mmCIF file of C-alpha atoms in Angstrom:
data_model
loop_
_atom_site.group_PDB
_atom_site.id
_atom_site.type_symbol
_atom_site.label_atom_id
_atom_site.label_comp_id
_atom_site.label_asym_id
_atom_site.label_seq_id
_atom_site.Cartn_x
_atom_site.Cartn_y
_atom_site.Cartn_z
ATOM 1 C CA MET A 64 73.221 129.356 92.452
ATOM 2 C CA LYS A 65 71.922 125.763 92.996
ATOM 3 C CA GLN A 66 74.476 122.910 93.227
ATOM 4 C CA ASP A 67 74.176 119.984 90.913
ATOM 5 C CA ASN A 68 71.128 117.705 91.444
ATOM 6 C CA LEU A 69 73.184 114.850 92.997
ATOM 7 C CA THR A 70 75.137 116.861 95.549
ATOM 8 C CA TYR A 71 71.929 118.904 96.429
ATOM 9 C CA SER A 72 69.870 115.628 97.049
ATOM 10 C CA PHE A 73 72.697 114.009 98.945
ATOM 11 C CA LEU A 74 72.930 116.857 101.267
ATOM 12 C CA HIS A 75 69.219 116.987 101.909
ATOM 13 C CA LEU A 76 68.901 113.276 102.212
ATOM 14 C CA ARG A 77 72.047 112.466 104.252
ATOM 15 C CA GLU A 78 70.312 111.662 107.533
ATOM 16 C CA LYS A 79 67.544 109.397 105.781
ATOM 17 C CA LEU A 80 70.432 107.622 103.796
ATOM 18 C CA HIS A 81 72.458 107.193 106.982
ATOM 19 C CA ARG A 82 69.362 105.727 108.856
ATOM 20 C CA SER A 83 68.841 103.284 105.882
ATOM 21 C CA ALA A 84 72.412 102.197 105.887
ATOM 22 C CA MET A 85 72.158 101.689 109.733
ATOM 23 C CA ARG A 86 69.247 99.237 109.313
ATOM 24 C CA PHE A 87 71.423 97.095 107.070
ATOM 25 C CA LEU A 88 74.838 97.509 108.708
ATOM 26 C CA ARG A 89 74.104 98.138 112.328
ATOM 27 C CA ASN A 90 77.329 99.952 112.756
ATOM 28 C CA ASP A 91 77.873 103.867 112.489
ATOM 29 C CA GLU A 92 81.182 103.626 110.868
ATOM 30 C CA ASP A 93 80.117 101.167 108.161
ATOM 31 C CA ALA A 94 77.169 103.133 107.608
ATOM 32 C CA ARG A 95 79.150 106.464 106.980
ATOM 33 C CA ASP A 96 81.601 104.511 104.750
ATOM 34 C CA ALA A 97 78.619 103.313 102.692
ATOM 35 C CA LEU A 98 77.379 106.804 102.366
ATOM 36 C CA GLN A 99 80.669 107.889 101.291
ATOM 37 C CA ASP A 100 81.020 105.022 98.660
ATOM 38 C CA THR A 101 77.408 105.677 97.390
ATOM 39 C CA PHE A 102 78.017 109.330 96.596
ATOM 40 C CA PHE A 103 81.454 108.649 95.047
ATOM 41 C CA LYS A 104 80.081 105.880 92.861
ATOM 42 C CA LEU A 105 77.256 108.197 91.603
ATOM 43 C CA TRP A 106 79.451 111.161 91.297
ATOM 44 C CA GLN A 107 81.845 109.167 88.967
ATOM 45 C CA ASN A 108 79.010 108.197 86.858
ATOM 46 C CA GLY A 109 78.263 111.718 85.783
ATOM 47 C CA PRO A 110 75.449 114.345 86.258
ATOM 48 C CA VAL A 111 71.873 113.503 87.286
ATOM 49 C CA GLU A 112 69.173 115.293 85.521
ATOM 50 C CA THR A 113 66.543 115.602 88.169
ATOM 51 C CA ASP A 114 66.177 115.635 92.103
ATOM 52 C CA THR A 115 63.889 112.631 91.887
ATOM 53 C CA GLU A 116 66.485 110.620 89.759
ATOM 54 C CA ALA A 117 69.141 111.633 92.211
ATOM 55 C CA ARG A 118 67.107 110.389 95.210
ATOM 56 C CA ASN A 119 66.152 107.066 93.538
ATOM 57 C CA LYS A 120 69.930 106.427 92.522
ATOM 58 C CA LEU A 121 70.979 107.252 96.043
ATOM 59 C CA PHE A 122 68.755 104.953 97.868
ATOM 60 C CA THR A 123 69.232 102.136 95.230
ATOM 61 C CA VAL A 124 73.158 102.327 95.168
ATOM 62 C CA LEU A 125 73.152 102.740 98.914
ATOM 63 C CA ARG A 126 71.174 99.582 99.384
ATOM 64 C CA ASN A 127 73.348 97.601 96.981
ATOM 65 C CA ILE A 128 76.586 98.713 98.674
ATOM 66 C CA CYS A 129 75.216 97.633 102.035
ATOM 67 C CA ILE A 130 74.119 94.326 100.598
ATOM 68 C CA ASP A 131 77.700 93.863 99.240
ATOM 69 C CA ARG A 132 79.247 94.756 102.561
ATOM 70 C CA LEU A 133 77.051 92.193 104.397
ATOM 71 C CA ARG A 134 77.903 89.454 101.728
ATOM 72 C CA ARG A 135 81.708 90.129 102.088
ATOM 73 C CA PRO A 136 83.323 87.734 104.513
ATOM 74 C CA ALA A 137 84.384 89.284 107.822
ATOM 75 C CA THR A 138 87.960 90.039 108.295
ATOM 76 C CA VAL A 139 89.456 89.283 111.700
ATOM 77 C CA SER A 140 92.592 91.193 112.837
ATOM 78 C CA ILE A 141 95.233 89.097 114.697
ATOM 79 C CA THR A 142 96.450 90.978 117.690
ATOM 80 C CA GLU A 143 99.740 90.360 119.314
ATOM 81 C CA ALA A 144 98.029 88.664 122.228
ATOM 82 C CA GLU A 145 96.632 86.054 120.017
ATOM 83 C CA THR A 146 99.833 85.330 118.463
ATOM 84 C CA ASP A 147 101.612 84.352 121.714
ATOM 85 C CA GLY A 148 103.038 81.014 121.563
ATOM 86 C CA MET A 149 103.011 80.972 117.672
ATOM 87 C CA THR A 150 106.435 80.956 116.140
ATOM 88 C CA VAL A 151 107.652 80.249 112.627
ATOM 89 C CA GLN A 152 109.580 77.119 112.707
ATOM 90 C CA PRO A 153 113.202 77.459 111.911
ATOM 91 C CA ASP A 154 113.147 74.303 109.949
ATOM 92 C CA PHE A 155 110.949 75.956 107.498
ATOM 93 C CA THR A 156 113.151 78.956 106.837
ATOM 94 C CA GLU A 157 116.275 76.691 106.634
ATOM 95 C CA ASP A 158 114.444 74.545 104.068
ATOM 96 C CA MET A 159 113.620 77.637 102.050
ATOM 97 C CA ASP A 160 117.295 78.843 102.176
ATOM 98 C CA ARG A 161 118.458 75.385 101.265
ATOM 99 C CA MET A 162 115.872 75.170 98.223
ATOM 100 C CA GLU A 163 116.932 78.640 96.958
ATOM 101 C CA SER A 164 120.416 77.749 97.128
ATOM 102 C CA LEU A 165 119.718 74.457 95.170
ATOM 103 C CA LEU A 166 117.771 76.399 92.585
ATOM 104 C CA THR A 167 120.404 79.198 92.189
ATOM 105 C CA ALA A 168 123.232 76.818 91.820
ATOM 106 C CA GLY A 169 125.257 77.212 88.716
ATOM 107 C CA LEU A 170 124.552 81.012 88.549
ATOM 108 C CA THR A 171 127.508 83.379 87.999
ATOM 109 C CA ASP A 172 128.004 85.936 90.726
ATOM 110 C CA THR A 173 126.627 88.740 88.442
ATOM 111 C CA GLN A 174 123.489 86.586 87.638
ATOM 112 C CA ARG A 175 122.937 85.693 91.395
ATOM 113 C CA HIS A 176 123.489 89.468 92.469
ATOM 114 C CA ILE A 177 120.954 90.663 89.553
ATOM 115 C CA TYR A 178 118.382 87.880 90.586
ATOM 116 C CA THR A 179 118.641 89.067 94.185
ATOM 117 C CA LEU A 180 118.050 92.498 93.348
ATOM 118 C CA VAL A 181 115.126 91.788 91.201
ATOM 119 C CA ALA A 182 113.521 88.941 93.254
ATOM 120 C CA ARG A 183 114.178 89.946 96.715
ATOM 121 C CA ASP A 184 114.609 93.879 96.626
ATOM 122 C CA GLY A 185 112.158 94.497 93.747
ATOM 123 C CA MET A 186 114.503 96.828 91.935
ATOM 124 C CA GLU A 187 113.890 97.903 88.224
ATOM 125 C CA TYR A 188 116.347 96.975 85.517
ATOM 126 C CA GLU A 189 117.135 100.558 84.926
ATOM 127 C CA ASP A 190 118.153 101.103 88.566
ATOM 128 C CA ILE A 191 120.152 97.906 88.650
ATOM 129 C CA ALA A 192 121.932 98.984 85.348
ATOM 130 C CA SER A 193 123.045 102.286 86.892
ATOM 131 C CA ALA A 194 123.920 100.728 90.241
ATOM 132 C CA LEU A 195 126.154 98.111 88.627
ATOM 133 C CA ASP A 196 127.307 100.416 85.847
ATOM 134 C CA MET A 197 125.961 98.057 83.172
ATOM 135 C CA LYS A 198 123.657 98.486 80.099
ATOM 136 C CA VAL A 199 120.043 97.740 80.693
ATOM 137 C CA GLU A 200 120.124 95.058 77.916
ATOM 138 C CA ALA A 201 122.989 93.221 79.884
ATOM 139 C CA VAL A 202 120.869 93.228 83.065
ATOM 140 C CA ARG A 203 117.898 91.809 81.069
ATOM 141 C CA MET A 204 120.060 89.171 79.442
ATOM 142 C CA ASN A 205 121.665 88.168 82.801
ATOM 143 C CA MET A 206 118.320 88.000 84.543
ATOM 144 C CA SER A 207 116.846 85.942 81.531
ATOM 145 C CA ARG A 208 119.855 83.502 81.894
ATOM 146 C CA ALA A 209 119.398 83.210 85.613
ATOM 147 C CA ARG A 210 115.695 82.477 85.181
ATOM 148 C CA LYS A 211 116.446 79.764 82.773
ATOM 149 C CA LYS A 212 119.073 78.269 84.799
ATOM 150 C CA ILE A 213 116.700 78.170 87.904
ATOM 151 C CA LYS A 214 113.986 76.795 85.781
ATOM 152 C CA ASP A 215 116.261 74.046 84.687
ATOM 153 C CA ASN A 216 117.414 73.267 88.244
ATOM 154 C CA TYR A 217 113.848 73.124 89.421
ATOM 155 C CA GLN A 218 112.928 70.685 86.749
ATOM 156 C CA LYS A 219 115.974 68.566 87.794
ATOM 157 C CA LEU A 220 114.689 68.535 91.351
ATOM 158 C CA ASN A 221 111.234 67.416 90.458
ATOM 159 C CA ARG A 222 112.203 64.434 88.437
#
């Protein structure tokens, strides 16, 4: 039994597609990634009627993916050797802590605790409610009041 037209054409044209991608990208790994992206993109769009249609779509989509990759800005990884001598200034973290304490001034202990669990730990209201033995509505209410107080404090600081 013959496979679908897209898979059949892709398997028979894989080397030509790879060479075409190499002319654009000049890197074997990037070319292979582009091939994989091409097949996946076409596979998601549904079946292809003929082998000719599959061939045309494969080369066209591959070309477009290669051009997109060339236009994308290059990312540079920072290794540990490149970061020697770079440190976070302690004044900055101290300033952030001071700013947070100014913004959260006036919160009740419960509001502060819930705010910390949501903002820093990323917990969901349901999880906080079960951990603190509260109703979810009470957690939402405390968080809403904490946000309002923080907003008011922020506005006072910026006057």
